[in-house]
Short mmCIF file of C-alpha atoms and ligand atoms in Angstrom, two decimals:
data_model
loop_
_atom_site.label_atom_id
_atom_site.label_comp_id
_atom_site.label_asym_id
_atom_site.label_seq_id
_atom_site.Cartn_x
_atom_site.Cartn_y
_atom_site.Cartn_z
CA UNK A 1 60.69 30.60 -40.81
CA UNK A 2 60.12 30.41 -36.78
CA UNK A 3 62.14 33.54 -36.74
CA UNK A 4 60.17 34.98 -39.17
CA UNK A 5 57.22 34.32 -37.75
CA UNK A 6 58.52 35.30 -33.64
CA UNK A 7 59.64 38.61 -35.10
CA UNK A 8 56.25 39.35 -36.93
CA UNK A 9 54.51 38.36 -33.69
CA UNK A 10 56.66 41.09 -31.14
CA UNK A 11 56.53 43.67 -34.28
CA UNK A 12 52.45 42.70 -33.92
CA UNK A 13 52.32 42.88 -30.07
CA UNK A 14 53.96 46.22 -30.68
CA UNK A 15 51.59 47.86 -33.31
CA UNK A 16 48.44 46.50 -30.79
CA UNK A 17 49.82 48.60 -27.61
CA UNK A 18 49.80 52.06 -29.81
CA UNK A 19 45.94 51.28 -31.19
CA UNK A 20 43.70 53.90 -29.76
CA UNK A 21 40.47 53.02 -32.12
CA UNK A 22 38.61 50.37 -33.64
CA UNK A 23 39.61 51.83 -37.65
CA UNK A 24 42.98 51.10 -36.30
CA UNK A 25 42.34 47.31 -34.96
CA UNK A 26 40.70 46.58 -37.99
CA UNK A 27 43.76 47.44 -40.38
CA UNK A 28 46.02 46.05 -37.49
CA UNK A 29 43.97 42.58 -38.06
CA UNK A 30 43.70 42.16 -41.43
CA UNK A 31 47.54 43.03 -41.66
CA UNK A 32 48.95 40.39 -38.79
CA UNK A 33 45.67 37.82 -39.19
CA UNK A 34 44.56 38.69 -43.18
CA UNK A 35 45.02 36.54 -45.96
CA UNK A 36 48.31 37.82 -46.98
CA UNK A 37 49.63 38.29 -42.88
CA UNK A 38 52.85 36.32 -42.20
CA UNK A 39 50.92 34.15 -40.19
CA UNK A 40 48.65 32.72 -43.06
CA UNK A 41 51.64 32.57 -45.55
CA UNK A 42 53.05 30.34 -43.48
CA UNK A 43 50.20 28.01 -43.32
CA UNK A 44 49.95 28.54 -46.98
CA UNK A 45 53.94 27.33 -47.33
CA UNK A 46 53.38 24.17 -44.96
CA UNK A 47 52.91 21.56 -48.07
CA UNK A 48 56.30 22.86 -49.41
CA UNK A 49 57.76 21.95 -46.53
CA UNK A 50 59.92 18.92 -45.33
CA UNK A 51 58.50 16.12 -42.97
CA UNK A 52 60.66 17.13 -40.49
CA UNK A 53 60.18 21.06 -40.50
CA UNK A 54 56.10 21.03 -41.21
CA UNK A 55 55.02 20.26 -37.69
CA UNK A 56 57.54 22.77 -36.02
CA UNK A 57 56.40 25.56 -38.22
CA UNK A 58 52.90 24.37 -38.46
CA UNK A 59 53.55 24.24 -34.32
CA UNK A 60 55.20 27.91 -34.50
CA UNK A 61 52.52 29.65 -37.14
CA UNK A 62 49.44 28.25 -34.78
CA UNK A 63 50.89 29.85 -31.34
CA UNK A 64 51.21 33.21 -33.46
CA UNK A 65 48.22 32.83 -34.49
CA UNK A 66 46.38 32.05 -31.37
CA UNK A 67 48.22 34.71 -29.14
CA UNK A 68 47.54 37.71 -31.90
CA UNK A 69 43.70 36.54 -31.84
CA UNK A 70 43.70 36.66 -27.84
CA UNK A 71 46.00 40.03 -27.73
CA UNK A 72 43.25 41.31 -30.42
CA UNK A 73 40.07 40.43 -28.13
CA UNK A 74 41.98 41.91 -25.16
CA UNK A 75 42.15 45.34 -27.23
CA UNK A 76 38.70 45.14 -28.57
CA UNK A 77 37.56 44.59 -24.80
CA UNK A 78 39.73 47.66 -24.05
CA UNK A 79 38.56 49.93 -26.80
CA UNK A 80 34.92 48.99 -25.77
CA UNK A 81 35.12 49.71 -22.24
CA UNK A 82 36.66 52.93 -23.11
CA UNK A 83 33.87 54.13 -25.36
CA UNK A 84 30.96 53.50 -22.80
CA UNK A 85 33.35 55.44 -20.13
CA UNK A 86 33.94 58.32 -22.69
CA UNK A 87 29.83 58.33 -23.20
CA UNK A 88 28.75 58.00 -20.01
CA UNK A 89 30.79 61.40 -19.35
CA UNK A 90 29.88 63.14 -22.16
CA UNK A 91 26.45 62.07 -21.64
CA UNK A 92 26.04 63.15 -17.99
CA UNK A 93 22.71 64.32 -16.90
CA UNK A 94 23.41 66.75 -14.34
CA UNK A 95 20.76 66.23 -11.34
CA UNK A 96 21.76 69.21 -9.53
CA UNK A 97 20.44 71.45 -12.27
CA UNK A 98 16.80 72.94 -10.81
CA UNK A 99 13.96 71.91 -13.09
CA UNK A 100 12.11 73.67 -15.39
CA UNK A 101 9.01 75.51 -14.01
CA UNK A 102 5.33 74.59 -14.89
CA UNK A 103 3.72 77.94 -15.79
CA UNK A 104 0.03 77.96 -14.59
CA UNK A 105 -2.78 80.02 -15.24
CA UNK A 106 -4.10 82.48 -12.75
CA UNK A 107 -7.58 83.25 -11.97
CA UNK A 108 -8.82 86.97 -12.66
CA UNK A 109 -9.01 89.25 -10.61
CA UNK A 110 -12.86 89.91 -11.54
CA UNK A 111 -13.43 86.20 -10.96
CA UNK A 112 -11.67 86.32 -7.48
CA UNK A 113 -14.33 89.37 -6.60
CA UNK A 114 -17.01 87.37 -7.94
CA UNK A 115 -16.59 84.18 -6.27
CA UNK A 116 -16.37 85.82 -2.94
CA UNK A 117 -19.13 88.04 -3.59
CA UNK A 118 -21.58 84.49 -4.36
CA UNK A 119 -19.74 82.86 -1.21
CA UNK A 120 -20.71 85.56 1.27
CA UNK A 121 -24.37 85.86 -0.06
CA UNK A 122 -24.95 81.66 -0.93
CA UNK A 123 -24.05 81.99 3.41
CA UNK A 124 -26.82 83.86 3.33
CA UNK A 125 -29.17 81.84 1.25
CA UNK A 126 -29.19 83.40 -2.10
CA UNK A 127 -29.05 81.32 -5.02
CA UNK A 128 -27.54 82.44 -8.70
CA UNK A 129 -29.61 82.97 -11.50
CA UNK A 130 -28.27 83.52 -14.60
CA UNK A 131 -30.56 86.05 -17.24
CA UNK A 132 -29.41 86.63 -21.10
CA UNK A 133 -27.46 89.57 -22.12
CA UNK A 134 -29.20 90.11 -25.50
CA UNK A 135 -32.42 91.79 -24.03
CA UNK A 136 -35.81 93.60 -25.18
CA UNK A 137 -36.15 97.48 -24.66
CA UNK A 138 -39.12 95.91 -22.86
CA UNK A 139 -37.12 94.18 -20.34
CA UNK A 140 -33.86 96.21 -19.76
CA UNK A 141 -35.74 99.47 -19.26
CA UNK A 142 -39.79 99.42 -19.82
CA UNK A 143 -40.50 96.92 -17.18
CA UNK A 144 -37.97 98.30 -15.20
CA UNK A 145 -40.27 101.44 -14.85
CA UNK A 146 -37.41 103.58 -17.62
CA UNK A 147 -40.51 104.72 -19.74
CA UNK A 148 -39.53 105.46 -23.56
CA UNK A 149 -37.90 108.50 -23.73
CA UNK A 150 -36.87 109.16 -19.84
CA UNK A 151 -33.98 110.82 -19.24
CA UNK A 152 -32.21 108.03 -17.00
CA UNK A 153 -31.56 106.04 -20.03
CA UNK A 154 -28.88 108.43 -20.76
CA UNK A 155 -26.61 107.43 -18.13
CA UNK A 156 -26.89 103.93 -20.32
CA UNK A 157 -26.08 104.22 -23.37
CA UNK A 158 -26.84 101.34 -25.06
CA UNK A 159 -25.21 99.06 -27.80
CA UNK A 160 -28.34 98.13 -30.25
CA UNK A 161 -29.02 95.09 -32.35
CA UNK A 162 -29.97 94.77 -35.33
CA UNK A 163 -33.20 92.14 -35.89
CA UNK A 164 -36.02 91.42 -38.79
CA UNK A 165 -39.31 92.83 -38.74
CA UNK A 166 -39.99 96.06 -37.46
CA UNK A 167 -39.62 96.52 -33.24
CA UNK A 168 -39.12 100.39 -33.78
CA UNK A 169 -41.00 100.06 -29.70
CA UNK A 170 -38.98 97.33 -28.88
CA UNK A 171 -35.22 97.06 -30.36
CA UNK A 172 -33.01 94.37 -29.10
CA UNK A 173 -30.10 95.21 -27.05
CA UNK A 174 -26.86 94.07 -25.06
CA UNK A 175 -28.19 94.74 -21.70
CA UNK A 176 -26.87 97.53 -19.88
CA UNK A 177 -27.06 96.44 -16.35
CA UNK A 178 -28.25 92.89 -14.93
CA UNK A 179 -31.45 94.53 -13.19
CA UNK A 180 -33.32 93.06 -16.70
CA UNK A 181 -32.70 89.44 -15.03
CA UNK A 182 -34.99 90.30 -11.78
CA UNK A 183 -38.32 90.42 -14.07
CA UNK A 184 -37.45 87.21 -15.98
CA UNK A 185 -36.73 85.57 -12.53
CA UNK A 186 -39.96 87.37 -10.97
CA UNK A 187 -42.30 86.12 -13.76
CA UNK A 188 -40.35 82.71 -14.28
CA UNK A 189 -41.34 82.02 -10.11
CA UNK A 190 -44.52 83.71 -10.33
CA UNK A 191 -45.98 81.76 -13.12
CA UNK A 192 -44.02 78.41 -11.63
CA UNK A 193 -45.59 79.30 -8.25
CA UNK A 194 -49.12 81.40 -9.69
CA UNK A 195 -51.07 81.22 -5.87
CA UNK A 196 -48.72 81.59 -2.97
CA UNK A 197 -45.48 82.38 -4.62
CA UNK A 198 -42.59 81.28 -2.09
CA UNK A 199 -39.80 84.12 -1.45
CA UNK A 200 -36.89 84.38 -3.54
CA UNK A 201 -33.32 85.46 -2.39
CA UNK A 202 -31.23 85.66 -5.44
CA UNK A 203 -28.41 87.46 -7.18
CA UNK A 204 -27.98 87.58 -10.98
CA UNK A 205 -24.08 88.09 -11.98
CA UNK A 206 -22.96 88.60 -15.18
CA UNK A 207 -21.62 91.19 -18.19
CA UNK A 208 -23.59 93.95 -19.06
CA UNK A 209 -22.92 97.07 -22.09
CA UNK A 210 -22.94 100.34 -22.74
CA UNK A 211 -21.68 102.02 -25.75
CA UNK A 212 -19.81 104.72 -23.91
CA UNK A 213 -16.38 106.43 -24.05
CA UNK A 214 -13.52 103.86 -22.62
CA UNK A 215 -11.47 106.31 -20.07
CA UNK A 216 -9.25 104.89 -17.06
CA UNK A 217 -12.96 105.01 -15.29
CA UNK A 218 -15.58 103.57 -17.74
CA UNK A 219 -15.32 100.30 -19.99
CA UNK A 220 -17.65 99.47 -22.96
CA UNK A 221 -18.22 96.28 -20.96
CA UNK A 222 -17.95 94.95 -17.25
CA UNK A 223 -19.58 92.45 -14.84
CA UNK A 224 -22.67 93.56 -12.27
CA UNK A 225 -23.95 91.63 -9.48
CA UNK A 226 -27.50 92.07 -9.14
CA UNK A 227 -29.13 90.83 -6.12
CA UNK A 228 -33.17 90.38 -5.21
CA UNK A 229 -35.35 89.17 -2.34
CA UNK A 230 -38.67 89.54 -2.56
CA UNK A 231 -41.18 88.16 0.22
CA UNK A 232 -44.13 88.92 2.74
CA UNK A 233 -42.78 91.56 5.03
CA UNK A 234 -39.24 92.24 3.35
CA UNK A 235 -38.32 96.11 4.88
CA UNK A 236 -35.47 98.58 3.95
CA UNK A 237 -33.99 96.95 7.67
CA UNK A 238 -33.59 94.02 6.08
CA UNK A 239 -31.78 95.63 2.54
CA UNK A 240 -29.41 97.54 5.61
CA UNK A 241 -28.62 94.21 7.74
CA UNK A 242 -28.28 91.99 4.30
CA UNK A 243 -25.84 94.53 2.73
CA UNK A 244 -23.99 95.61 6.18
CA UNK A 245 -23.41 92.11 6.55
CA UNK A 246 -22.16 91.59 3.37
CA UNK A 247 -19.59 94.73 3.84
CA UNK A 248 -18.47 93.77 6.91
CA UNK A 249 -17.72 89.78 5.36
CA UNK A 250 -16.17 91.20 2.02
CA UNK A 251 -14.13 94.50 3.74
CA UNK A 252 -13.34 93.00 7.20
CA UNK A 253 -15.34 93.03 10.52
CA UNK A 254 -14.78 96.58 11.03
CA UNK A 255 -16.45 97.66 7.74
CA UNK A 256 -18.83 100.49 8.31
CA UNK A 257 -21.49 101.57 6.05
CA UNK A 258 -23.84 104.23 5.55
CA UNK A 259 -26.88 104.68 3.24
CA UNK A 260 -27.20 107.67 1.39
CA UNK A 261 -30.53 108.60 -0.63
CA UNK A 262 -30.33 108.40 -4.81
CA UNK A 263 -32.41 107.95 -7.35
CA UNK A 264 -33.36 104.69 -9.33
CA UNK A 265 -36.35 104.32 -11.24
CA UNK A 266 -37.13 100.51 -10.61
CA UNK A 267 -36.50 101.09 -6.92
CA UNK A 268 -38.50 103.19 -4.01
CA UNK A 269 -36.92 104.74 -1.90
CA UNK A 270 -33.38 103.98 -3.25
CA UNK A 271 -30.09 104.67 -1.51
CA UNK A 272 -26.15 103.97 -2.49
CA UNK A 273 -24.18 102.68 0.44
CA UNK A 274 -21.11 103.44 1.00
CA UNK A 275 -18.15 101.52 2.91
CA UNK A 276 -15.89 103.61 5.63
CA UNK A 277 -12.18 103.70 3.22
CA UNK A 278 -10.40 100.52 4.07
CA UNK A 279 -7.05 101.87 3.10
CA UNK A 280 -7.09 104.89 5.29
CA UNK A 281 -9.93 103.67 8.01
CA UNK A 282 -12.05 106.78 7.08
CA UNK A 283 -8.97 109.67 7.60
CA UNK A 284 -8.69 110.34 3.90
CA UNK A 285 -6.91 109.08 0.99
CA UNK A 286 -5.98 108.91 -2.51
CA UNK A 287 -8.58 106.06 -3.33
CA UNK A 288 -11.24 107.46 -1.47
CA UNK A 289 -10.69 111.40 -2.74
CA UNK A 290 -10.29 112.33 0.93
CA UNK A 291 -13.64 111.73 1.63
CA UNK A 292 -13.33 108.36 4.06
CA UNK A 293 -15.68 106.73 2.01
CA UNK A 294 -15.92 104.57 -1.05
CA UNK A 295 -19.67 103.98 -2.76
CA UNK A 296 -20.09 100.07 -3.02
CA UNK A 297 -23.42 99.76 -4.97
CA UNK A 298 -26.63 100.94 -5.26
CA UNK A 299 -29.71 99.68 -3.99
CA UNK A 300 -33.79 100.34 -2.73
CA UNK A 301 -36.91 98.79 -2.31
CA UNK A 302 -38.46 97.07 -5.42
CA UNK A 303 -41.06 99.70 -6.90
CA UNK A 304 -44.40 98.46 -6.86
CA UNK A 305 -44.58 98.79 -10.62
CA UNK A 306 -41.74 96.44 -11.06
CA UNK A 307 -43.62 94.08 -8.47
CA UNK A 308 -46.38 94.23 -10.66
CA UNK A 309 -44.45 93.04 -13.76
CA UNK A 310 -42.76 90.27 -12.32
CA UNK A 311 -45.72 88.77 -11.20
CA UNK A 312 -46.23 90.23 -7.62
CA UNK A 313 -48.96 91.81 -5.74
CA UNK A 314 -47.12 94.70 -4.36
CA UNK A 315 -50.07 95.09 -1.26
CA UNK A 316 -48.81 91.37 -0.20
CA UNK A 317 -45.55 91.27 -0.89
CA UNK A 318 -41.96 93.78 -1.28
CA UNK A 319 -38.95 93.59 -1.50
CA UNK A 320 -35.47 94.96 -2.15
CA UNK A 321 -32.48 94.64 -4.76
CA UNK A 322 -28.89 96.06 -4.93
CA UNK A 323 -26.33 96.08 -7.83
CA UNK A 324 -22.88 96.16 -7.51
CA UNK A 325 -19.50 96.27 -10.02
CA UNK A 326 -17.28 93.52 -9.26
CA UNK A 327 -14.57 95.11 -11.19
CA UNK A 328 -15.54 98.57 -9.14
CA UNK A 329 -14.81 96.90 -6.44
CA UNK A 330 -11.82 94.96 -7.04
CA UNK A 331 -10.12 98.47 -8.36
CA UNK A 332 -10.81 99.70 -4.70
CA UNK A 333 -9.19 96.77 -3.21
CA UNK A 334 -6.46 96.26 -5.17
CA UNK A 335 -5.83 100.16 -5.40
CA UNK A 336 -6.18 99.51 -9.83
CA UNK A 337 -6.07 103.11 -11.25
CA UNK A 338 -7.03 101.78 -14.44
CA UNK A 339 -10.39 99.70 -15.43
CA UNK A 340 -8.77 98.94 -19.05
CA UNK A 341 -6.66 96.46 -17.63
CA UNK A 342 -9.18 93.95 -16.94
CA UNK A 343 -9.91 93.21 -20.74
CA UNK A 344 -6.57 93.76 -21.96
CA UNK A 345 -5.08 90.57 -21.07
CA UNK A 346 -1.62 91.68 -20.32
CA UNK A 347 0.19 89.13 -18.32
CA UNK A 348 2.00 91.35 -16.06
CA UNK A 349 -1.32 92.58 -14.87
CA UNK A 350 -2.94 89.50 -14.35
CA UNK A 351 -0.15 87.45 -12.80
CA UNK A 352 -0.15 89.95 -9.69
CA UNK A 353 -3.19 88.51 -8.48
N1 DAH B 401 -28.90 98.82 -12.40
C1 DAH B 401 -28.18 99.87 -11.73
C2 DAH B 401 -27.05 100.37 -12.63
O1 DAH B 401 -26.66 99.72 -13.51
C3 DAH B 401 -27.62 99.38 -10.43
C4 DAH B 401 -28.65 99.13 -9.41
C5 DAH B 401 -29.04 100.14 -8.56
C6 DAH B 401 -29.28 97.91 -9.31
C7 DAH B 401 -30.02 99.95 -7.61
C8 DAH B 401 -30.27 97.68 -8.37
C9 DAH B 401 -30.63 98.72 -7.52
O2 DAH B 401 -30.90 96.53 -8.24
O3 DAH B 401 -31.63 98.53 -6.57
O4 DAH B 401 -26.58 101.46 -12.41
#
């Protein structure tokens, strides 16, 4: 029986050494440790045996037994130790790898124009004021000296909205240029301030409409920047030095300008001023046509009539205004051939800027 049971053991001890995997220790034990392994027969067979022989096998059977349970904790140690080392290669986070980028948004371009255009003039005192863009015939073009019917309305053609009652004199419209805002913030001051009205410096930004044809030159809608002083003593000197000054800030200290007469009915006289090409320095190039210059806005002295509806005695006090196209201007900047890319929210436009 001790041979029996030394021969099991080494045929044991050999099995263990080829186990690569826990399915395999767990057959191995319950063949060399089970209920029906050598080892337990033998314990099983002990009350059949003679005095003499039942403590040497009982002896024999136990040191089996204990050195197949320690060989089998050694391999289980083994096996386990070898798993987390197999895992904790597969499993490898590479650090080395570069990370994933955060994509952020960009600012547009029109909004770059615009907050540099309210930086340069809130240096120079001027506030924002913000005026609807549903309007009244009244506002966007009566008050604004356009009488019904007067030709200059057709250079803005207008988007109409439908509203109850009958205002056959006095439809509502998407306004067609932000020079509506300066008699709602004329009247709003005058009636605030109905004796000695203090001056106001402002500019009025925002979209205006016009139902027009989109080309690569004209959109159906686009941002103005309005702008408005009016005070005791305001002269076209101080339109020229305001709006020099602002050319020089926005185009570089080397900006010229010049002021060229026009026509606008809410102004008198009115001009358009033009900035000396700042791609070509005034030689001649493709974004100014050759001609060294590139029109920036249009501007004038506040006509007495409008005065009058916004509140002001035009024999006391003047003023000027000026309106400008952000996106106009950004184009000229940015050399932008195209004015439909600003609404058309393609990302390889807007993530140049
Ligand atoms: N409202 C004019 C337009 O849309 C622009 C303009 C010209 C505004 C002269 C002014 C101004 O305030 O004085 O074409």
């Amino acid at each position: 029986m001790q041979e029996k049971l030394e021969k099991n053991k080494q045929e044991a001890l050999d099995a263990l050494d080829k186990i690569e995997d826990q399915d395999a220790l767990d057959r191995w034990q319950s063949q060399y440790l089970g209920r029906n392994s050598v080892v337990m027969e033998a314990f099983k067979s002990l009350g059949t045996l003679s005095k003499e022989e039942r403590p040497l096998v009982g002896k024999a059977a136990n040191q089996v037994k204990v050195a197949l349970e320690s060989a089998s904790r050694e391999k289980e140690t083994q096996l386990e130790e070898q798993r987390i080392t197999e895992s904790l290669a597969s499993e490898r986070i590479d650090v080395t790898l570069p990370g994933r980028r955060t994509v952020s948004g960009n600012i547009h371009p029109t909004n770059r124009t615009l907050r540099e255009i309210y930086r340069i003039f809130g240096d120079m005192g001027f506030r924002i004021y913000r005026s609807r863009e549903v309007e009244t015939d009244l506002v966007n073009f009566q008050m604004l000296n356009f009488p019904p019917h007067h030709p200059a309305r057709d250079m803005q053609d207008t988007f109409f909205i439908k509203s109850e009652g009958d205002r056959a004199d006095n439809p509502l419209m998407l306004r067609t240029h932000t020079s509506p805002g300066q008699i709602h913030a004329m009247q709003e001051h005058t009636s605030k301030y109905p004796d000695d009205p203090p001056p106001i410096r402002i500019i009025l930004p925002g979209m205006c409409y016009r139902y027009e044809q989109i080309t690569s030159r004209s959109e159906v809608q686009f941002n103005q920047v309005e702008g408005l002083a009016v005070g005791k003593s305001i002269t076209f000197q101080d339109l020229k030095g305001t709006l020099s000054n602002f050319a020089r800030r926005m185009f570089g200290q080397s900006a010229k300008t010049r002021f060229r007469a026009s026509h606008f009915p809410f102004t008198e006289p009115s001009a358009e001023m033009d900035v000396g090409c700042f791609l070509c320095g005034g030689k001649g190039c493709s974004v100014c046509k050759g001609a060294g210059w590139l029109e920036i806005l249009g501007c004038g002295m506040v006509h007495p009539t409008v005065l009058i509806n916004g509140g002001f005695d035009p024999e006391v006090y003047s003023g000027f205004a000026f309106g400008m196209g952000p996106e106009r201007i950004t184009m000229m900047r940015h050399h932008i051939e195209d004015i439909r890319y600003f609404w058309a929210n393609d990302l390889r436009f807007l993530e140049q800027f």
